[in-house]
mmCIF file of C-alpha atoms in Angstrom:
data_model
loop_
_atom_site.group_PDB
_atom_site.id
_atom_site.type_symbol
_atom_site.label_atom_id
_atom_site.label_comp_id
_atom_site.label_asym_id
_atom_site.label_seq_id
_atom_site.Cartn_x
_atom_site.Cartn_y
_atom_site.Cartn_z
ATOM 1 C CA UNK A 1 21.362 9.435 -10.594
ATOM 2 C CA UNK A 2 18.927 8.399 -7.841
ATOM 3 C CA UNK A 3 16.247 5.790 -8.489
ATOM 4 C CA UNK A 4 12.742 6.876 -7.535
ATOM 5 C CA UNK A 5 10.483 4.190 -6.039
ATOM 6 C CA UNK A 6 6.810 5.241 -5.896
ATOM 7 C CA UNK A 7 4.486 2.761 -4.219
ATOM 8 C CA UNK A 8 0.876 2.644 -3.183
ATOM 9 C CA UNK A 9 0.481 1.650 0.474
ATOM 10 C CA UNK A 10 -2.805 -0.044 1.379
ATOM 11 C CA UNK A 11 -3.046 -3.574 -0.025
ATOM 12 C CA UNK A 12 0.271 -3.035 -1.786
ATOM 13 C CA UNK A 13 2.862 -2.599 0.983
ATOM 14 C CA UNK A 14 0.691 -2.518 4.130
ATOM 15 C CA UNK A 15 -2.340 -4.642 4.985
ATOM 16 C CA UNK A 16 -5.284 -4.596 7.373
ATOM 17 C CA UNK A 17 -6.010 -7.791 9.288
ATOM 18 C CA UNK A 18 -8.833 -8.564 6.838
ATOM 19 C CA UNK A 19 -6.496 -8.218 3.829
ATOM 20 C CA UNK A 20 -3.515 -10.275 5.079
ATOM 21 C CA UNK A 21 -4.580 -13.448 3.196
ATOM 22 C CA UNK A 22 -2.647 -15.780 5.479
ATOM 23 C CA UNK A 23 -3.574 -19.073 3.821
ATOM 24 C CA UNK A 24 -0.684 -21.124 5.198
ATOM 25 C CA UNK A 25 -0.866 -23.171 8.437
ATOM 26 C CA UNK A 26 -0.633 -20.975 11.542
ATOM 27 C CA UNK A 27 2.771 -22.373 12.489
ATOM 28 C CA UNK A 28 4.185 -21.237 9.133
ATOM 29 C CA UNK A 29 2.637 -17.766 9.104
ATOM 30 C CA UNK A 30 5.136 -14.910 8.814
ATOM 31 C CA UNK A 31 5.898 -12.686 11.790
ATOM 32 C CA UNK A 32 4.024 -9.410 11.421
ATOM 33 C CA UNK A 33 4.929 -5.837 12.352
ATOM 34 C CA UNK A 34 2.156 -3.358 13.133
ATOM 35 C CA UNK A 35 2.800 -0.111 11.237
ATOM 36 C CA UNK A 36 -0.427 1.767 12.005
ATOM 37 C CA UNK A 37 -2.455 2.303 15.167
ATOM 38 C CA UNK A 38 -5.770 4.166 15.061
ATOM 39 C CA UNK A 39 -7.888 4.956 18.122
ATOM 40 C CA UNK A 40 -5.551 2.749 20.200
ATOM 41 C CA UNK A 41 -6.103 -0.266 17.940
ATOM 42 C CA UNK A 42 -3.636 -1.923 15.550
ATOM 43 C CA UNK A 43 -4.784 -1.326 12.003
ATOM 44 C CA UNK A 44 -2.133 -2.110 9.373
ATOM 45 C CA UNK A 45 0.697 -4.599 9.105
ATOM 46 C CA UNK A 46 3.609 -5.780 7.024
ATOM 47 C CA UNK A 47 5.821 -8.802 7.544
ATOM 48 C CA UNK A 48 8.997 -8.309 9.575
ATOM 49 C CA UNK A 49 10.936 -9.349 6.479
ATOM 50 C CA UNK A 50 9.151 -6.658 4.449
ATOM 51 C CA UNK A 51 10.021 -4.111 7.126
ATOM 52 C CA UNK A 52 13.726 -4.888 6.749
ATOM 53 C CA UNK A 53 13.449 -4.762 2.957
ATOM 54 C CA UNK A 54 11.771 -1.346 3.160
ATOM 55 C CA UNK A 55 14.545 -0.102 5.450
ATOM 56 C CA UNK A 56 17.129 -1.280 2.926
ATOM 57 C CA UNK A 57 15.151 0.350 0.113
ATOM 58 C CA UNK A 58 14.994 3.677 1.931
ATOM 59 C CA UNK A 59 18.781 3.671 2.174
ATOM 60 C CA UNK A 60 19.257 2.810 -1.510
ATOM 61 C CA UNK A 61 16.633 4.868 -3.364
ATOM 62 C CA UNK A 62 14.255 7.827 -3.138
ATOM 63 C CA UNK A 63 11.243 6.032 -1.664
ATOM 64 C CA UNK A 64 7.969 7.934 -2.148
ATOM 65 C CA UNK A 65 4.801 6.612 -0.451
ATOM 66 C CA UNK A 66 2.011 7.306 -2.929
ATOM 67 C CA UNK A 67 -1.492 6.985 -1.524
ATOM 68 C CA UNK A 68 -5.133 7.980 -1.847
ATOM 69 C CA UNK A 69 -5.209 8.485 1.913
ATOM 70 C CA UNK A 70 -5.649 11.987 3.301
ATOM 71 C CA UNK A 71 -2.666 13.654 4.939
ATOM 72 C CA UNK A 72 -4.024 12.850 8.396
ATOM 73 C CA UNK A 73 -4.563 9.189 7.511
ATOM 74 C CA UNK A 74 -1.094 8.916 5.982
ATOM 75 C CA UNK A 75 0.709 10.554 8.896
ATOM 76 C CA UNK A 76 -0.547 7.972 11.377
ATOM 77 C CA UNK A 77 1.390 5.240 9.507
ATOM 78 C CA UNK A 78 4.792 4.504 11.049
ATOM 79 C CA UNK A 79 6.798 2.950 8.225
ATOM 80 C CA UNK A 80 10.172 1.367 9.027
ATOM 81 C CA UNK A 81 13.335 2.868 7.581
ATOM 82 C CA UNK A 82 14.360 6.460 6.923
ATOM 83 C CA UNK A 83 11.530 8.999 6.939
ATOM 84 C CA UNK A 84 10.674 9.729 3.282
ATOM 85 C CA UNK A 85 11.492 13.260 2.162
ATOM 86 C CA UNK A 86 8.582 13.178 -0.289
ATOM 87 C CA UNK A 87 5.152 11.598 0.029
ATOM 88 C CA UNK A 88 2.103 11.847 -2.205
ATOM 89 C CA UNK A 89 -1.308 11.848 -0.527
ATOM 90 C CA UNK A 90 -4.928 12.441 -1.545
ATOM 91 C CA UNK A 91 -4.217 10.656 -4.842
ATOM 92 C CA UNK A 92 -1.822 13.402 -5.897
ATOM 93 C CA UNK A 93 -3.713 16.326 -4.396
ATOM 94 C CA UNK A 94 -0.980 16.942 -1.837
ATOM 95 C CA UNK A 95 2.759 16.627 -2.331
ATOM 96 C CA UNK A 96 4.348 16.439 1.104
ATOM 97 C CA UNK A 97 7.916 17.633 1.593
ATOM 98 C CA UNK A 98 9.234 16.552 5.005
ATOM 99 C CA UNK A 99 5.627 15.984 6.057
ATOM 100 C CA UNK A 100 4.321 19.405 4.955
ATOM 101 C CA UNK A 101 2.102 19.996 1.906
ATOM 102 C CA UNK A 102 3.686 22.046 -0.895
ATOM 103 C CA UNK A 103 1.201 24.949 -1.297
ATOM 104 C CA UNK A 104 2.119 25.708 -4.910
ATOM 105 C CA UNK A 105 1.561 22.105 -5.965
ATOM 106 C CA UNK A 106 -1.818 21.952 -4.224
ATOM 107 C CA UNK A 107 -2.934 25.260 -5.744
ATOM 108 C CA UNK A 108 -2.052 24.010 -9.216
ATOM 109 C CA UNK A 109 -4.021 20.805 -8.695
ATOM 110 C CA UNK A 110 -7.151 22.551 -7.460
ATOM 111 C CA UNK A 111 -7.066 24.998 -10.380
ATOM 112 C CA UNK A 112 -6.870 22.116 -12.843
ATOM 113 C CA UNK A 113 -9.799 20.315 -11.219
ATOM 114 C CA UNK A 114 -11.932 23.455 -11.427
ATOM 115 C CA UNK A 115 -11.176 23.737 -15.149
ATOM 116 C CA UNK A 116 -11.518 20.117 -16.241
ATOM 117 C CA UNK A 117 -14.277 18.270 -14.383
ATOM 118 C CA UNK A 118 -17.616 18.553 -12.626
ATOM 119 C CA UNK A 119 -17.494 20.040 -9.124
ATOM 120 C CA UNK A 120 -17.201 17.875 -6.033
ATOM 121 C CA UNK A 121 -20.556 19.165 -4.734
ATOM 122 C CA UNK A 122 -22.361 17.656 -7.728
ATOM 123 C CA UNK A 123 -20.759 14.263 -7.171
ATOM 124 C CA UNK A 124 -21.370 14.413 -3.432
ATOM 125 C CA UNK A 125 -25.064 15.183 -4.005
ATOM 126 C CA UNK A 126 -25.390 12.266 -6.436
ATOM 127 C CA UNK A 127 -23.827 9.842 -3.979
ATOM 128 C CA UNK A 128 -26.077 11.063 -1.169
ATOM 129 C CA UNK A 129 -29.175 10.690 -3.337
ATOM 130 C CA UNK A 130 -28.479 7.224 -4.742
ATOM 131 C CA UNK A 131 -26.535 5.310 -2.072
ATOM 132 C CA UNK A 132 -28.807 2.828 -0.292
ATOM 133 C CA UNK A 133 -28.841 3.000 3.534
ATOM 134 C CA UNK A 134 -29.112 -0.796 3.473
ATOM 135 C CA UNK A 135 -25.408 -1.069 2.558
ATOM 136 C CA UNK A 136 -24.020 2.447 3.117
ATOM 137 C CA UNK A 137 -22.134 2.926 6.389
ATOM 138 C CA UNK A 138 -20.339 6.260 5.895
ATOM 139 C CA UNK A 139 -20.004 8.995 3.286
ATOM 140 C CA UNK A 140 -16.861 11.092 3.426
ATOM 141 C CA UNK A 141 -15.190 14.010 1.645
ATOM 142 C CA UNK A 142 -11.398 13.782 1.505
ATOM 143 C CA UNK A 143 -9.360 17.006 1.591
ATOM 144 C CA UNK A 144 -12.135 18.815 -0.376
ATOM 145 C CA UNK A 145 -10.825 16.943 -3.423
ATOM 146 C CA UNK A 146 -12.800 13.700 -3.778
ATOM 147 C CA UNK A 147 -15.479 11.577 -2.120
ATOM 148 C CA UNK A 148 -15.718 8.027 -0.869
ATOM 149 C CA UNK A 149 -18.298 5.711 0.651
ATOM 150 C CA UNK A 150 -17.725 3.008 3.258
ATOM 151 C CA UNK A 151 -20.077 0.128 2.495
ATOM 152 C CA UNK A 152 -21.087 -3.368 3.550
ATOM 153 C CA UNK A 153 -19.479 -5.122 0.609
ATOM 154 C CA UNK A 154 -21.613 -8.282 0.743
ATOM 155 C CA UNK A 155 -24.815 -6.190 0.481
ATOM 156 C CA UNK A 156 -23.534 -3.889 -2.283
ATOM 157 C CA UNK A 157 -25.120 -4.586 -5.706
ATOM 158 C CA UNK A 158 -22.383 -4.959 -8.322
ATOM 159 C CA UNK A 159 -24.475 -3.095 -10.880
ATOM 160 C CA UNK A 160 -24.637 -0.008 -8.649
ATOM 161 C CA UNK A 161 -20.913 0.537 -8.889
ATOM 162 C CA UNK A 162 -20.946 0.039 -12.661
ATOM 163 C CA UNK A 163 -23.774 2.545 -13.082
ATOM 164 C CA UNK A 164 -21.961 5.054 -10.865
ATOM 165 C CA UNK A 165 -18.828 4.634 -12.976
ATOM 166 C CA UNK A 166 -20.744 5.455 -16.176
ATOM 167 C CA UNK A 167 -22.350 8.499 -14.575
ATOM 168 C CA UNK A 168 -18.993 9.711 -13.234
ATOM 169 C CA UNK A 169 -17.168 9.123 -16.532
ATOM 170 C CA UNK A 170 -19.421 11.645 -18.267
ATOM 171 C CA UNK A 171 -18.437 14.264 -15.698
ATOM 172 C CA UNK A 172 -14.689 13.763 -15.783
ATOM 173 C CA UNK A 173 -14.534 11.527 -12.703
ATOM 174 C CA UNK A 174 -13.483 7.924 -12.129
ATOM 175 C CA UNK A 175 -14.789 5.288 -9.690
ATOM 176 C CA UNK A 176 -12.735 2.692 -7.815
ATOM 177 C CA UNK A 177 -13.952 -0.089 -5.493
ATOM 178 C CA UNK A 178 -11.301 -1.048 -2.925
ATOM 179 C CA UNK A 179 -12.315 -3.394 -0.160
ATOM 180 C CA UNK A 180 -15.167 -1.697 1.689
ATOM 181 C CA UNK A 181 -14.614 1.708 0.074
ATOM 182 C CA UNK A 182 -16.015 3.181 -3.144
ATOM 183 C CA UNK A 183 -13.947 6.148 -4.326
ATOM 184 C CA UNK A 184 -15.140 8.868 -6.690
ATOM 185 C CA UNK A 185 -12.071 10.794 -7.852
ATOM 186 C CA UNK A 186 -11.633 13.536 -10.479
ATOM 187 C CA UNK A 187 -9.712 12.195 -13.472
ATOM 188 C CA UNK A 188 -7.081 14.990 -13.408
ATOM 189 C CA UNK A 189 -6.280 14.083 -9.770
ATOM 190 C CA UNK A 190 -3.530 11.508 -10.358
ATOM 191 C CA UNK A 191 -0.642 9.951 -8.520
ATOM 192 C CA UNK A 192 1.422 9.940 -11.713
ATOM 193 C CA UNK A 193 1.494 13.739 -12.083
ATOM 194 C CA UNK A 194 2.880 14.122 -8.574
ATOM 195 C CA UNK A 195 5.424 11.331 -9.125
ATOM 196 C CA UNK A 196 6.701 13.095 -12.252
ATOM 197 C CA UNK A 197 7.137 16.262 -10.194
ATOM 198 C CA UNK A 198 9.197 14.387 -7.585
ATOM 199 C CA UNK A 199 11.298 12.862 -10.368
ATOM 200 C CA UNK A 200 11.914 16.367 -11.719
ATOM 201 C CA UNK A 201 12.946 17.686 -8.304
ATOM 202 C CA UNK A 202 15.239 14.779 -7.462
ATOM 203 C CA UNK A 203 16.746 14.291 -10.911
ATOM 204 C CA UNK A 204 15.713 10.621 -10.936
ATOM 205 C CA UNK A 205 16.006 9.033 -14.371
ATOM 206 C CA UNK A 206 14.524 5.649 -13.380
ATOM 207 C CA UNK A 207 11.126 5.284 -11.689
ATOM 208 C CA UNK A 208 9.844 2.012 -10.213
ATOM 209 C CA UNK A 209 6.186 1.735 -9.180
ATOM 210 C CA UNK A 210 3.658 -0.619 -7.576
ATOM 211 C CA UNK A 211 -0.072 -0.592 -6.890
ATOM 212 C CA UNK A 212 -3.168 -2.766 -6.807
ATOM 213 C CA UNK A 213 -6.190 -0.616 -7.676
ATOM 214 C CA UNK A 214 -7.675 1.226 -10.627
ATOM 215 C CA UNK A 215 -6.362 4.462 -9.097
ATOM 216 C CA UNK A 216 -2.836 3.024 -9.405
ATOM 217 C CA UNK A 217 -3.001 2.286 -13.137
ATOM 218 C CA UNK A 218 -1.672 5.718 -14.127
ATOM 219 C CA UNK A 219 1.096 5.368 -11.528
ATOM 220 C CA UNK A 220 2.182 2.022 -12.999
ATOM 221 C CA UNK A 221 2.088 3.425 -16.526
ATOM 222 C CA UNK A 222 4.245 6.385 -15.435
ATOM 223 C CA UNK A 223 6.968 4.094 -14.099
ATOM 224 C CA UNK A 224 9.772 2.624 -16.158
ATOM 225 C CA UNK A 225 8.993 -0.679 -14.441
ATOM 226 C CA UNK A 226 6.030 -1.645 -12.277
ATOM 227 C CA UNK A 227 4.529 -4.498 -10.287
ATOM 228 C CA UNK A 228 1.011 -5.332 -9.199
ATOM 229 C CA UNK A 229 -0.029 -8.010 -6.692
ATOM 230 C CA UNK A 230 -2.241 -11.001 -7.434
ATOM 231 C CA UNK A 231 -5.188 -9.356 -5.658
ATOM 232 C CA UNK A 232 -7.087 -6.086 -6.086
ATOM 233 C CA UNK A 233 -8.988 -4.314 -8.854
ATOM 234 C CA UNK A 234 -6.197 -4.549 -11.419
ATOM 235 C CA UNK A 235 -5.741 -8.285 -10.858
ATOM 236 C CA UNK A 236 -9.493 -8.892 -11.046
ATOM 237 C CA UNK A 237 -9.565 -7.073 -14.389
ATOM 238 C CA UNK A 238 -6.409 -8.921 -15.574
ATOM 239 C CA UNK A 239 -4.954 -5.454 -16.253
ATOM 240 C CA UNK A 240 -1.373 -5.220 -17.355
ATOM 241 C CA UNK A 241 1.013 -3.166 -19.475
ATOM 242 C CA UNK A 242 4.320 -3.913 -21.213
ATOM 243 C CA UNK A 243 6.450 -2.561 -18.354
ATOM 244 C CA UNK A 244 4.235 -4.002 -15.580
ATOM 245 C CA UNK A 245 4.756 -7.440 -14.006
ATOM 246 C CA UNK A 246 1.700 -9.196 -12.579
ATOM 247 C CA UNK A 247 2.829 -11.066 -9.474
ATOM 248 C CA UNK A 248 1.122 -14.264 -8.289
ATOM 249 C CA UNK A 249 1.379 -13.477 -4.571
ATOM 250 C CA UNK A 250 -1.699 -12.244 -2.745
ATOM 251 C CA UNK A 251 -2.066 -10.460 0.588
ATOM 252 C CA UNK A 252 0.782 -9.454 2.876
ATOM 253 C CA UNK A 253 3.274 -11.759 1.138
ATOM 254 C CA UNK A 254 2.689 -9.772 -2.059
ATOM 255 C CA UNK A 255 3.981 -6.697 -0.239
ATOM 256 C CA UNK A 256 7.128 -8.576 0.658
ATOM 257 C CA UNK A 257 7.616 -9.706 -2.946
ATOM 258 C CA UNK A 258 7.094 -6.196 -4.288
ATOM 259 C CA UNK A 259 9.813 -4.839 -1.995
ATOM 260 C CA UNK A 260 12.200 -7.576 -3.161
ATOM 261 C CA UNK A 261 11.512 -6.558 -6.766
ATOM 262 C CA UNK A 262 12.073 -2.894 -5.947
ATOM 263 C CA UNK A 263 15.449 -3.658 -4.397
ATOM 264 C CA UNK A 264 16.478 -5.764 -7.396
ATOM 265 C CA UNK A 265 15.457 -2.927 -9.689
ATOM 266 C CA UNK A 266 17.473 -0.389 -7.679
ATOM 267 C CA UNK A 267 20.587 -2.577 -7.460
ATOM 268 C CA UNK A 268 20.461 -3.787 -11.071
ATOM 269 C CA UNK A 269 18.837 -0.926 -13.017
#
């Protein structure tokens, strides 16, 4: 039976320049491979070693990129290795099969959101009314499914995020702070539901998972084994679970370590 490997991307396998956390002397820094270009500028990286590990993983398992990115944002990433047959974008709102969204899956997700939580328009209006122009840089709607803000992190009051989380909780939404972005996502919109669907379609009986943020907690809990890096929301909260290993590595080297663990898990299930 195939092994399914479902991994978050940003700050788990791929890293912006600001998130690399290269704390070693320059001469000992790992060689980096650019895996995303946006508006003619390099945007995301992994180590060259990680790129080879991901290529090996793609040959040995069903690798499923699992991201909160929109389809457009995901498709500009050029990951090494075989092109994944399945990918999960928009935090589970779209299940891509050979790069194309499965319409039945998306229709089922949107119906569930309509039944179980407050509408996006209500959340969008709240964010617009209460976000302070002092620290707000952009407000965006992603795939008509969820909202996020781009902020100046050093100017953002910590209490504002906590208050937003309480407000959202009462409406069936969750809040996640990742780098310079604050996400407001409906609770039924999960990566784990889409991963279970891929496992059903592929017949996988073992699922390995990795992620760094609050939006990855359900993904890690859905896996038979999981790993989280030493940075990110989950690390800051000291979050763990019986089947989840908290790794000490931070930054781009954590991505390399996660891929090593995936390969070990595939080869020695």
